[in-house]
Amino acid sequence: MNDKIDSLCRVKSGLYGKDFLLTWEKSESDLRIIFDVAAILKEMRRKNISPRLFDSGLAISNFRDNSTRTRFSFASASNLLGLAVQDLDEEKSQIAHGETVRETANMISFMSDFIGIRDDMFLGEGNKYMLEVGTALDEGFQKGVLPVRPGIVNLQCDKDHPTQAMADLMHLQNEFGSLEDLRGKKIVMSWAYSPSYGKPLSVPQGIISLFSRFGMDIELAYPEGYGLIPEIVEMAKKNAQQSGGSLNISHSMADAMKDADIVYPKSWAPFHIMQQRTELLKNADKDGLKELEKVCLANNAKYKEWEYDEAKMKVTRKGNALYMHCLPADISDVSCSRGEVSAAAFEHYRIKTYQEAGFKPYIIAAMMLTNRFENPGEVLMDVLKRNRKRVG
Amino acid sequence: MNDKIDSLCRVKSGLYGKDFLLTWEKSESDLRIIFDVAAILKEMRRKNISPRLFDSGLAISNFRDNSTRTRFSFASASNLLGLAVQDLDEEKSQIAHGETVRETANMISFMSDFIGIRDDMFLGEGNKYMLEVGTALDEGFQKGVLPVRPGIVNLQCDKDHPTQAMADLMHLQNEFGSLEDLRGKKIVMSWAYSPSYGKPLSVPQGIISLFSRFGMDIELAYPEGYGLIPEIVEMAKKNAQQSGGSLNISHSMADAMKDADIVYPKSWAPFHIMQQRTELLKNADKDGLKELEKVCLANNAKYKEWEYDEAKMKVTRKGNALYMHCLPADISDVSCSRGEVSAAAFEHYRIKTYQEAGFKPYIIAAMMLTNRFENPGEVLMDVLKRNRKRVG
Amino acid sequence: MNDKIDSLCRVKSGLYGKDFLLTWEKSESDLRIIFDVAAILKEMRRKNISPRLFDSGLAISNFRDNSTRTRFSFASASNLLGLAVQDLDEEKSQIAHGETVRETANMISFMSDFIGIRDDMFLGEGNKYMLEVGTALDEGFQKGVLPVRPGIVNLQCDKDHPTQAMADLMHLQNEFGSLEDLRGKKIVMSWAYSPSYGKPLSVPQGIISLFSRFGMDIELAYPEGYGLIPEIVEMAKKNAQQSGGSLNISHSMADAMKDADIVYPKSWAPFHIMQQRTELLKNADKDGLKELEKVCLANNAKYKEWEYDEAKMKVTRKGNALYMHCLPADISDVSCSRGEVSAAAFEHYRIKTYQEAGFKPYIIAAMMLTNRFENPGEVLMDVLKRNRKRVG
């Protein structure tokens, strides 16, 4: 651990004082710092070393959508560093009554160190909202309203799901040895059938935009008409070119799986449907939403064979590609009659998906730590030296 | 306090790393350890000594039923030891959407030290659910998903309410001097009339199964047809035989109270009704539930004289038996027109029932501490020596 | 800071062990202690000195009405001192099911250090409820139920909003230099038009009753029929006489603003309407409530010109009176089509209103600290000397 921290000390971080909204706004070097910090924090936790760096302070969680695992990951990361979580529950609060974002952002931040935001319901809205909050916090800090500029962590927006994509990549690091070992590996990011509709695009978008930066060969597979936000796909293509990897789009799950090292079958709603849905939601058009849902589910139903099962698994590399999912998966005969993955295929990698999820708290904690401390290596060295026990 | 801790150091604990689900799974020696640890923690709190043993860590509260006092007791115990409470609110989360128990159990536990679960609505379900969670956590820990195996504390299930029964017994220890002083004391665990129905069986079951192990003479009184789970009553009878006490079942509250040292009048739903109710709830049979409620309330209404009042109090030992209740009680003319206890009878022991409830946070903290530390005595001695102030 | 703490050490505090319910129950000297403690805590926070005084302990938040900013202020203050917040959410709990206040007050307090209560819906109820809770806690502490008597902080009641009024006055201290500099300053506490009804009286009442004690010239302006609780207005008049200030009531916003140093335009419901509303709410008379709302809104609509705009601003002292608001304000064309203040007038002082709100967490923390420590100066000197960092 000493060595890891030592080498971290020699890298200059560009993360200090910056919000973490989109992975593509961060340099590769900065992303690597986050992986290193996360790995060190994980090892410290196992060795009963407490990396508590805040004696007091609040971490605000602002979830505009349901969530269990991300909520708990955020709470875990905050707690690990010594922060208390305070929920901004918009039902309980007065926000719905005409308060402006910029006012609320300041009102909740007098003693806050971080705000974690999840806002993935409306296309064109989530990232915009986070930027608005950030601008409000900048103003509040500059004008002496806030003693500290709280950092923002994107816990899922309409464009990206950086804590998920980063945790997923850390999982691959762990499974394959290092980021370098991922070069030339084939990952299939595939649409999968689900009996529900309206699932956000941020996971596949987060995956292709991040993984394409590390020389991987990405196959993005979906039924025609189920495309992602075009600009993000374009960006991922360019990333792949630059990193020596590739991005290929195809339209058959079964074909795509051939020789895959890694598979990520996951449902999402088509981009153009999400656009329509956003309009309908904005207008509170209930009939329109019902109609759209009906059409979409009927459309989805045409692609029931987009289920990842043992037959598809068989054609992957050695019949045994690493299966990934952000969870919860729609598992056929378990959580639904027919879903994204068969129970048998899921079971092969069930535990691995839990491990995959287990990196998220550390990724979030690393985002917080690097936001607040200019030299994360030095800070972690101090933590190691002071050797405070977490328990006992 | 030094002496108490010293003698605790000499006892070998069997509680380390074990969930606390049912008192009858624990040896008498282990139960005594919990009482001793709880008493020491209570004294430390009064003396402004902080027994904080966790620098960070989460305690998850998973309440599948409403609760104020148990919720606050769990929060208090967690906070006393240094843990932050994180609610697993199943309405806010995605659990209702097909997630399996074993997945969720792992997802919430990456940085959790304890999970407190209350699940008392369905007969045959609560304890089963806790065991399932435990099995999932075992798997997650063994396979490297979790850095620590979180301990489970049963905050009320269909069979037992161990934190209540243990707090109640600690209260008796305090009132009568010691566990030994309870030998030969007569306690009446009696059904009482309530204008509501469907109250869980876990309190009376917890009381008779635990108290029967300490040589007490238990009178279990209820109207015919209002029996508890038969296996638990059988177990309590055997406990009584072995401990030199007795368990007698009778069907008149007024008669049962004669010469009682302690009385515990409390409503519950009959076992066979709870079975029917469970089936109806499982099938979401609203009409069936309404019909059952009607029949039950009509049945309850036949037993309105099962109210503990001053007349019944008069026939107890010296007219002054210790009155117990897990609270809130249905107090006639206070919380309902006619209930479990008359206002006058309740008032004699109102403050004592508050004191009774006041042991619960320490019992929970003791369950946590003994789960996590192999030698609780040594740990508490260290706490005493380091002498950290709680306030100031 | 050393000097400030030194002089604080020489003042005898009367705040120790006393609830903070109404500012008029506190001596001027004690109020000044709170301002001083709040200012020192604020400076410590900026200098990264942690004033954590509790190693563990709970602060209960009992909100009987919606709130964002007061909720976060309470959470911030509690966290700053080392306390974990536990919400008493009356929907989740069993309180609605006939539990008495005195029982619940004890049940939540076994390990609580403070209870923050907001109860401003019913005239004649909020303060009464807090007193009831206080009496229950006194009993619980005296009879050995509670190890500590938790302090109560009024987070808004039917009569007063002390944390708001104190934070507002601290803001004026900051803007004008000192409490002494406020002598002879003209503040207009004015009713303002709002498209909603039923807004509590506690803010204007809190302002006039507190500010009148510091030699200010108060103009209380409202349309005829929109009076406050008469006894509180009488008290404020007496305060003004004693302090060398004045209190004048008038009925034109435009006229009142002339030569004002400070303006506080804010809507409220007339006292006699709040009385009617309270009766209707108690009787759950939905039709009556709808009818009352209709009448009130129609009445409000007669006074749409009671909007604070740049024209009215122009006649204030140097055309630039300090604008205050407890937030959120009803801003015309922003949060409603027509409201308490025009967007242009608000924008001049928007940031100042954020700063105004920013004093509240420190005021609450100071109320807690002075409740728990007999000599706040000494305690703060110890904090300064130990020099524990909040971050890093």
Short mmCIF file of N, CA and C in Angstrom, two decimals, chain A residues 245-359:
data_model
loop_
_atom_site.label_atom_id
_atom_site.label_comp_id
_atom_site.label_asym_id
_atom_site.label_seq_id
_atom_site.Cartn_x
_atom_site.Cartn_y
_atom_site.Cartn_z
N GLY A 245 -8.54 1.38 -29.80
CA GLY A 245 -9.60 0.38 -29.72
C GLY A 245 -10.55 0.54 -30.88
N SER A 246 -11.79 0.08 -30.69
CA SER A 246 -12.77 0.22 -31.77
C SER A 246 -14.17 0.27 -31.18
N LEU A 247 -15.07 0.81 -31.96
CA LEU A 247 -16.48 0.79 -31.56
C LEU A 247 -17.29 0.38 -32.76
N ASN A 248 -17.98 -0.72 -32.66
CA ASN A 248 -18.78 -1.21 -33.76
C ASN A 248 -20.24 -1.35 -33.32
N ILE A 249 -21.15 -0.92 -34.19
CA ILE A 249 -22.57 -1.02 -33.86
C ILE A 249 -23.17 -2.16 -34.68
N SER A 250 -23.97 -3.01 -34.04
CA SER A 250 -24.59 -4.11 -34.77
C SER A 250 -25.98 -4.36 -34.20
N HIS A 251 -26.73 -5.26 -34.82
CA HIS A 251 -28.14 -5.38 -34.47
C HIS A 251 -28.60 -6.81 -34.22
N SER A 252 -27.70 -7.62 -33.71
CA SER A 252 -28.12 -8.96 -33.28
C SER A 252 -27.34 -9.32 -32.03
N MET A 253 -28.04 -9.55 -30.96
CA MET A 253 -27.36 -9.91 -29.72
C MET A 253 -26.57 -11.21 -29.92
N ALA A 254 -27.21 -12.18 -30.55
CA ALA A 254 -26.59 -13.49 -30.70
C ALA A 254 -25.27 -13.38 -31.47
N ASP A 255 -25.29 -12.63 -32.56
CA ASP A 255 -24.06 -12.47 -33.35
C ASP A 255 -23.01 -11.68 -32.58
N ALA A 256 -23.45 -10.65 -31.90
CA ALA A 256 -22.50 -9.76 -31.22
C ALA A 256 -21.67 -10.51 -30.18
N MET A 257 -22.27 -11.51 -29.59
CA MET A 257 -21.63 -12.17 -28.46
C MET A 257 -20.41 -13.00 -28.86
N LYS A 258 -20.26 -13.28 -30.13
CA LYS A 258 -19.18 -14.16 -30.57
C LYS A 258 -17.82 -13.66 -30.10
N ASP A 259 -17.10 -14.51 -29.40
CA ASP A 259 -15.74 -14.23 -28.94
C ASP A 259 -15.64 -13.04 -27.97
N ALA A 260 -16.74 -12.68 -27.39
CA ALA A 260 -16.70 -11.58 -26.42
C ALA A 260 -15.91 -12.00 -25.18
N ASP A 261 -15.10 -11.07 -24.66
CA ASP A 261 -14.44 -11.30 -23.37
C ASP A 261 -15.36 -10.89 -22.22
N ILE A 262 -16.14 -9.88 -22.52
CA ILE A 262 -17.00 -9.29 -21.49
C ILE A 262 -18.35 -8.99 -22.15
N VAL A 263 -19.44 -9.25 -21.44
CA VAL A 263 -20.77 -8.92 -21.97
C VAL A 263 -21.54 -8.10 -20.94
N TYR A 264 -22.30 -7.13 -21.45
CA TYR A 264 -23.06 -6.24 -20.56
C TYR A 264 -24.45 -6.09 -21.17
N PRO A 265 -25.31 -7.11 -21.03
CA PRO A 265 -26.65 -7.04 -21.61
C PRO A 265 -27.59 -6.31 -20.66
N LYS A 266 -28.18 -5.26 -21.17
CA LYS A 266 -28.93 -4.35 -20.27
C LYS A 266 -29.97 -3.60 -21.09
N SER A 267 -31.15 -3.51 -20.58
CA SER A 267 -32.22 -2.83 -21.33
C SER A 267 -32.10 -1.32 -21.23
N TRP A 268 -32.61 -0.64 -22.25
CA TRP A 268 -32.77 0.81 -22.18
C TRP A 268 -33.87 1.21 -23.14
N ALA A 269 -34.35 2.40 -22.94
CA ALA A 269 -35.37 2.91 -23.86
C ALA A 269 -34.67 3.60 -25.02
N PRO A 270 -35.25 3.53 -26.22
CA PRO A 270 -34.62 4.21 -27.35
C PRO A 270 -34.56 5.71 -27.11
N PHE A 271 -33.52 6.32 -27.62
CA PHE A 271 -33.28 7.75 -27.50
C PHE A 271 -34.51 8.58 -27.91
N HIS A 272 -35.06 8.28 -29.09
CA HIS A 272 -36.17 9.11 -29.58
C HIS A 272 -37.43 8.91 -28.71
N ILE A 273 -37.56 7.74 -28.12
CA ILE A 273 -38.68 7.52 -27.19
C ILE A 273 -38.48 8.35 -25.93
N MET A 274 -37.26 8.38 -25.43
CA MET A 274 -36.97 9.17 -24.23
C MET A 274 -37.24 10.64 -24.49
N GLN A 275 -36.97 11.08 -25.71
CA GLN A 275 -37.29 12.47 -26.05
C GLN A 275 -38.80 12.72 -25.98
N GLN A 276 -39.56 11.81 -26.61
CA GLN A 276 -41.03 11.95 -26.56
C GLN A 276 -41.52 11.91 -25.11
N ARG A 277 -40.96 10.95 -24.37
CA ARG A 277 -41.38 10.77 -22.98
C ARG A 277 -41.11 12.04 -22.16
N THR A 278 -39.95 12.65 -22.41
CA THR A 278 -39.60 13.88 -21.70
C THR A 278 -40.63 14.96 -21.96
N GLU A 279 -41.01 15.10 -23.22
CA GLU A 279 -42.02 16.10 -23.56
C GLU A 279 -43.34 15.83 -22.85
N LEU A 280 -43.75 14.55 -22.88
CA LEU A 280 -45.02 14.17 -22.25
C LEU A 280 -44.97 14.39 -20.74
N LEU A 281 -43.84 14.04 -20.13
CA LEU A 281 -43.70 14.23 -18.69
C LEU A 281 -43.75 15.70 -18.33
N LYS A 282 -43.07 16.52 -19.14
CA LYS A 282 -43.07 17.97 -18.90
C LYS A 282 -44.49 18.52 -18.95
N ASN A 283 -45.27 18.00 -19.89
CA ASN A 283 -46.66 18.47 -20.03
C ASN A 283 -47.63 17.70 -19.15
N ALA A 284 -47.08 16.78 -18.33
CA ALA A 284 -47.94 15.96 -17.46
C ALA A 284 -49.09 15.34 -18.26
N ASP A 285 -48.75 14.89 -19.45
CA ASP A 285 -49.75 14.31 -20.35
C ASP A 285 -49.89 12.82 -20.04
N LYS A 286 -50.78 12.51 -19.12
CA LYS A 286 -50.91 11.13 -18.65
C LYS A 286 -51.39 10.18 -19.74
N ASP A 287 -52.36 10.64 -20.52
CA ASP A 287 -52.85 9.77 -21.60
C ASP A 287 -51.75 9.50 -22.61
N GLY A 288 -51.04 10.55 -22.96
CA GLY A 288 -49.94 10.38 -23.90
C GLY A 288 -48.90 9.41 -23.37
N LEU A 289 -48.61 9.50 -22.07
CA LEU A 289 -47.61 8.61 -21.48
C LEU A 289 -48.07 7.16 -21.52
N LYS A 290 -49.35 6.97 -21.22
CA LYS A 290 -49.90 5.61 -21.25
C LYS A 290 -49.81 5.04 -22.66
N GLU A 291 -50.17 5.86 -23.63
CA GLU A 291 -50.16 5.43 -25.02
C GLU A 291 -48.73 5.07 -25.44
N LEU A 292 -47.78 5.96 -25.06
CA LEU A 292 -46.38 5.72 -25.40
C LEU A 292 -45.89 4.42 -24.77
N GLU A 293 -46.26 4.22 -23.52
CA GLU A 293 -45.83 2.99 -22.84
C GLU A 293 -46.34 1.76 -23.59
N LYS A 294 -47.61 1.84 -24.00
CA LYS A 294 -48.22 0.70 -24.71
C LYS A 294 -47.45 0.39 -26.00
N VAL A 295 -47.22 1.45 -26.75
CA VAL A 295 -46.49 1.28 -28.02
C VAL A 295 -45.10 0.69 -27.77
N CYS A 296 -44.43 1.23 -26.76
CA CYS A 296 -43.06 0.80 -26.48
C CYS A 296 -43.00 -0.64 -26.03
N LEU A 297 -43.91 -1.00 -25.15
CA LEU A 297 -43.88 -2.37 -24.64
C LEU A 297 -44.18 -3.34 -25.78
N ALA A 298 -45.10 -2.94 -26.66
CA ALA A 298 -45.39 -3.78 -27.83
C ALA A 298 -44.15 -3.91 -28.69
N ASN A 299 -43.43 -2.81 -28.83
CA ASN A 299 -42.20 -2.83 -29.62
C ASN A 299 -41.14 -3.70 -28.95
N ASN A 300 -40.94 -3.47 -27.66
CA ASN A 300 -39.98 -4.31 -26.92
C ASN A 300 -40.28 -5.78 -27.14
N ALA A 301 -41.57 -6.12 -27.11
CA ALA A 301 -41.98 -7.53 -27.15
C ALA A 301 -41.53 -8.23 -28.43
N LYS A 302 -41.22 -7.42 -29.45
CA LYS A 302 -40.71 -8.03 -30.69
C LYS A 302 -39.29 -8.59 -30.51
N TYR A 303 -38.65 -8.15 -29.42
CA TYR A 303 -37.23 -8.50 -29.25
C TYR A 303 -37.00 -9.35 -28.01
N LYS A 304 -37.94 -10.24 -27.77
CA LYS A 304 -37.81 -11.08 -26.58
C LYS A 304 -36.59 -12.00 -26.66
N GLU A 305 -36.14 -12.26 -27.89
CA GLU A 305 -34.97 -13.15 -28.01
C GLU A 305 -33.68 -12.42 -27.59
N TRP A 306 -33.76 -11.11 -27.32
CA TRP A 306 -32.59 -10.39 -26.80
C TRP A 306 -32.44 -10.66 -25.30
N GLU A 307 -32.37 -11.90 -25.00
CA GLU A 307 -32.14 -12.33 -23.61
C GLU A 307 -30.78 -13.03 -23.60
N TYR A 308 -29.95 -12.68 -22.63
CA TYR A 308 -28.65 -13.33 -22.54
C TYR A 308 -28.82 -14.67 -21.82
N ASP A 309 -28.59 -15.74 -22.54
CA ASP A 309 -28.79 -17.07 -21.95
C ASP A 309 -27.53 -17.92 -22.17
N GLU A 310 -27.59 -19.14 -21.72
CA GLU A 310 -26.39 -19.99 -21.80
C GLU A 310 -25.99 -20.30 -23.25
N ALA A 311 -26.97 -20.33 -24.15
CA ALA A 311 -26.64 -20.55 -25.57
C ALA A 311 -25.77 -19.41 -26.07
N LYS A 312 -26.16 -18.19 -25.75
CA LYS A 312 -25.37 -17.03 -26.19
C LYS A 312 -24.02 -17.00 -25.47
N MET A 313 -24.04 -17.41 -24.23
CA MET A 313 -22.80 -17.46 -23.45
C MET A 313 -21.79 -18.40 -24.11
N LYS A 314 -22.33 -19.49 -24.66
CA LYS A 314 -21.47 -20.52 -25.23
C LYS A 314 -20.56 -19.98 -26.34
N VAL A 315 -21.06 -18.99 -27.12
CA VAL A 315 -20.25 -18.48 -28.24
C VAL A 315 -19.25 -17.42 -27.81
N THR A 316 -19.28 -17.02 -26.57
CA THR A 316 -18.30 -16.02 -26.11
C THR A 316 -16.96 -16.70 -25.92
N ARG A 317 -15.92 -15.92 -25.67
CA ARG A 317 -14.55 -16.44 -25.48
C ARG A 317 -14.56 -17.57 -24.44
N LYS A 318 -14.12 -18.71 -24.86
CA LYS A 318 -14.09 -19.90 -24.00
C LYS A 318 -15.45 -20.20 -23.36
N GLY A 319 -16.50 -19.71 -24.00
CA GLY A 319 -17.85 -19.96 -23.48
C GLY A 319 -18.08 -19.36 -22.11
N ASN A 320 -17.30 -18.35 -21.78
CA ASN A 320 -17.26 -17.95 -20.38
C ASN A 320 -16.95 -16.47 -20.20
N ALA A 321 -17.51 -15.62 -21.08
CA ALA A 321 -17.24 -14.18 -20.96
C ALA A 321 -17.70 -13.66 -19.61
N LEU A 322 -16.99 -12.68 -19.11
CA LEU A 322 -17.39 -12.04 -17.86
C LEU A 322 -18.71 -11.30 -18.09
N TYR A 323 -19.73 -11.66 -17.33
CA TYR A 323 -21.03 -11.01 -17.42
C TYR A 323 -21.08 -9.83 -16.45
N MET A 324 -21.54 -8.69 -16.93
CA MET A 324 -21.66 -7.51 -16.06
C MET A 324 -23.09 -6.98 -16.05
N HIS A 325 -23.45 -6.34 -14.98
CA HIS A 325 -24.74 -5.65 -14.90
C HIS A 325 -24.69 -4.66 -13.74
N CYS A 326 -25.41 -3.55 -13.92
CA CYS A 326 -25.42 -2.53 -12.86
C CYS A 326 -26.38 -2.92 -11.74
N LEU A 327 -27.22 -3.90 -11.98
CA LEU A 327 -28.20 -4.42 -11.02
C LEU A 327 -29.23 -3.35 -10.64
N PRO A 328 -30.45 -3.72 -10.38
CA PRO A 328 -30.96 -5.08 -10.47
C PRO A 328 -31.22 -5.47 -11.92
N ALA A 329 -30.89 -6.71 -12.25
CA ALA A 329 -31.18 -7.23 -13.59
C ALA A 329 -32.60 -7.78 -13.63
N ASP A 330 -33.22 -7.71 -14.80
CA ASP A 330 -34.49 -8.41 -14.99
C ASP A 330 -34.15 -9.85 -15.37
N ILE A 331 -34.26 -10.72 -14.40
CA ILE A 331 -33.85 -12.12 -14.59
C ILE A 331 -35.08 -12.96 -14.92
N SER A 332 -35.03 -13.64 -16.03
CA SER A 332 -36.18 -14.45 -16.46
C SER A 332 -36.52 -15.48 -15.38
N ASP A 333 -37.80 -15.61 -15.12
CA ASP A 333 -38.32 -16.57 -14.14
C ASP A 333 -37.92 -16.25 -12.70
N VAL A 334 -37.25 -15.14 -12.50
CA VAL A 334 -36.91 -14.75 -11.13
C VAL A 334 -37.62 -13.43 -10.81
N SER A 335 -37.20 -12.37 -11.48
CA SER A 335 -37.86 -11.09 -11.22
C SER A 335 -38.93 -10.78 -12.27
N CYS A 336 -39.04 -11.58 -13.28
CA CYS A 336 -40.08 -11.40 -14.30
C CYS A 336 -40.15 -12.70 -15.09
N SER A 337 -41.19 -12.85 -15.91
CA SER A 337 -41.29 -14.13 -16.62
C SER A 337 -40.23 -14.22 -17.72
N ARG A 338 -39.93 -13.09 -18.32
CA ARG A 338 -38.93 -13.08 -19.39
C ARG A 338 -38.18 -11.77 -19.29
N GLY A 339 -36.86 -11.78 -19.28
CA GLY A 339 -36.15 -10.53 -19.06
C GLY A 339 -34.82 -10.44 -19.77
N GLU A 340 -33.89 -9.69 -19.17
CA GLU A 340 -32.60 -9.40 -19.79
C GLU A 340 -31.67 -10.60 -19.83
N VAL A 341 -31.85 -11.48 -18.86
CA VAL A 341 -30.88 -12.56 -18.71
C VAL A 341 -31.60 -13.79 -18.15
N SER A 342 -31.17 -14.96 -18.61
CA SER A 342 -31.78 -16.18 -18.06
C SER A 342 -31.21 -16.43 -16.67
N ALA A 343 -31.98 -17.11 -15.86
CA ALA A 343 -31.55 -17.38 -14.48
C ALA A 343 -30.23 -18.16 -14.48
N ALA A 344 -30.11 -19.10 -15.41
CA ALA A 344 -28.89 -19.93 -15.43
C ALA A 344 -27.67 -19.10 -15.81
N ALA A 345 -27.80 -18.27 -16.83
CA ALA A 345 -26.67 -17.44 -17.24
C ALA A 345 -26.29 -16.46 -16.14
N PHE A 346 -27.30 -15.89 -15.51
CA PHE A 346 -27.04 -14.93 -14.43
C PHE A 346 -26.29 -15.59 -13.29
N GLU A 347 -26.74 -16.78 -12.94
CA GLU A 347 -26.18 -17.45 -11.77
C GLU A 347 -24.67 -17.67 -11.89
N HIS A 348 -24.17 -17.89 -13.12
CA HIS A 348 -22.72 -18.06 -13.30
C HIS A 348 -21.93 -16.86 -12.77
N TYR A 349 -22.51 -15.72 -12.92
CA TYR A 349 -21.77 -14.50 -12.57
C TYR A 349 -22.46 -13.64 -11.52
N ARG A 350 -23.43 -14.24 -10.83
CA ARG A 350 -24.16 -13.48 -9.81
C ARG A 350 -23.20 -12.84 -8.80
N ILE A 351 -22.35 -13.63 -8.24
CA ILE A 351 -21.44 -13.11 -7.20
C ILE A 351 -20.51 -12.04 -7.79
N LYS A 352 -20.07 -12.26 -9.03
CA LYS A 352 -19.20 -11.26 -9.66
C LYS A 352 -19.95 -9.92 -9.82
N THR A 353 -21.26 -9.98 -10.10
CA THR A 353 -21.99 -8.70 -10.21
C THR A 353 -22.06 -7.99 -8.85
N TYR A 354 -22.12 -8.78 -7.77
CA TYR A 354 -22.10 -8.15 -6.45
C TYR A 354 -20.75 -7.47 -6.22
N GLN A 355 -19.69 -8.18 -6.60
CA GLN A 355 -18.35 -7.59 -6.43
C GLN A 355 -18.23 -6.31 -7.26
N GLU A 356 -18.75 -6.38 -8.48
CA GLU A 356 -18.77 -5.21 -9.37
C GLU A 356 -19.40 -4.01 -8.64
N ALA A 357 -20.56 -4.25 -8.04
CA ALA A 357 -21.26 -3.17 -7.33
C ALA A 357 -20.47 -2.67 -6.13
N GLY A 358 -19.67 -3.57 -5.58
CA GLY A 358 -18.93 -3.23 -4.36
C GLY A 358 -17.83 -2.20 -4.54
N PHE A 359 -17.49 -1.91 -5.78
CA PHE A 359 -16.47 -0.87 -6.00
C PHE A 359 -17.06 0.54 -5.92
#
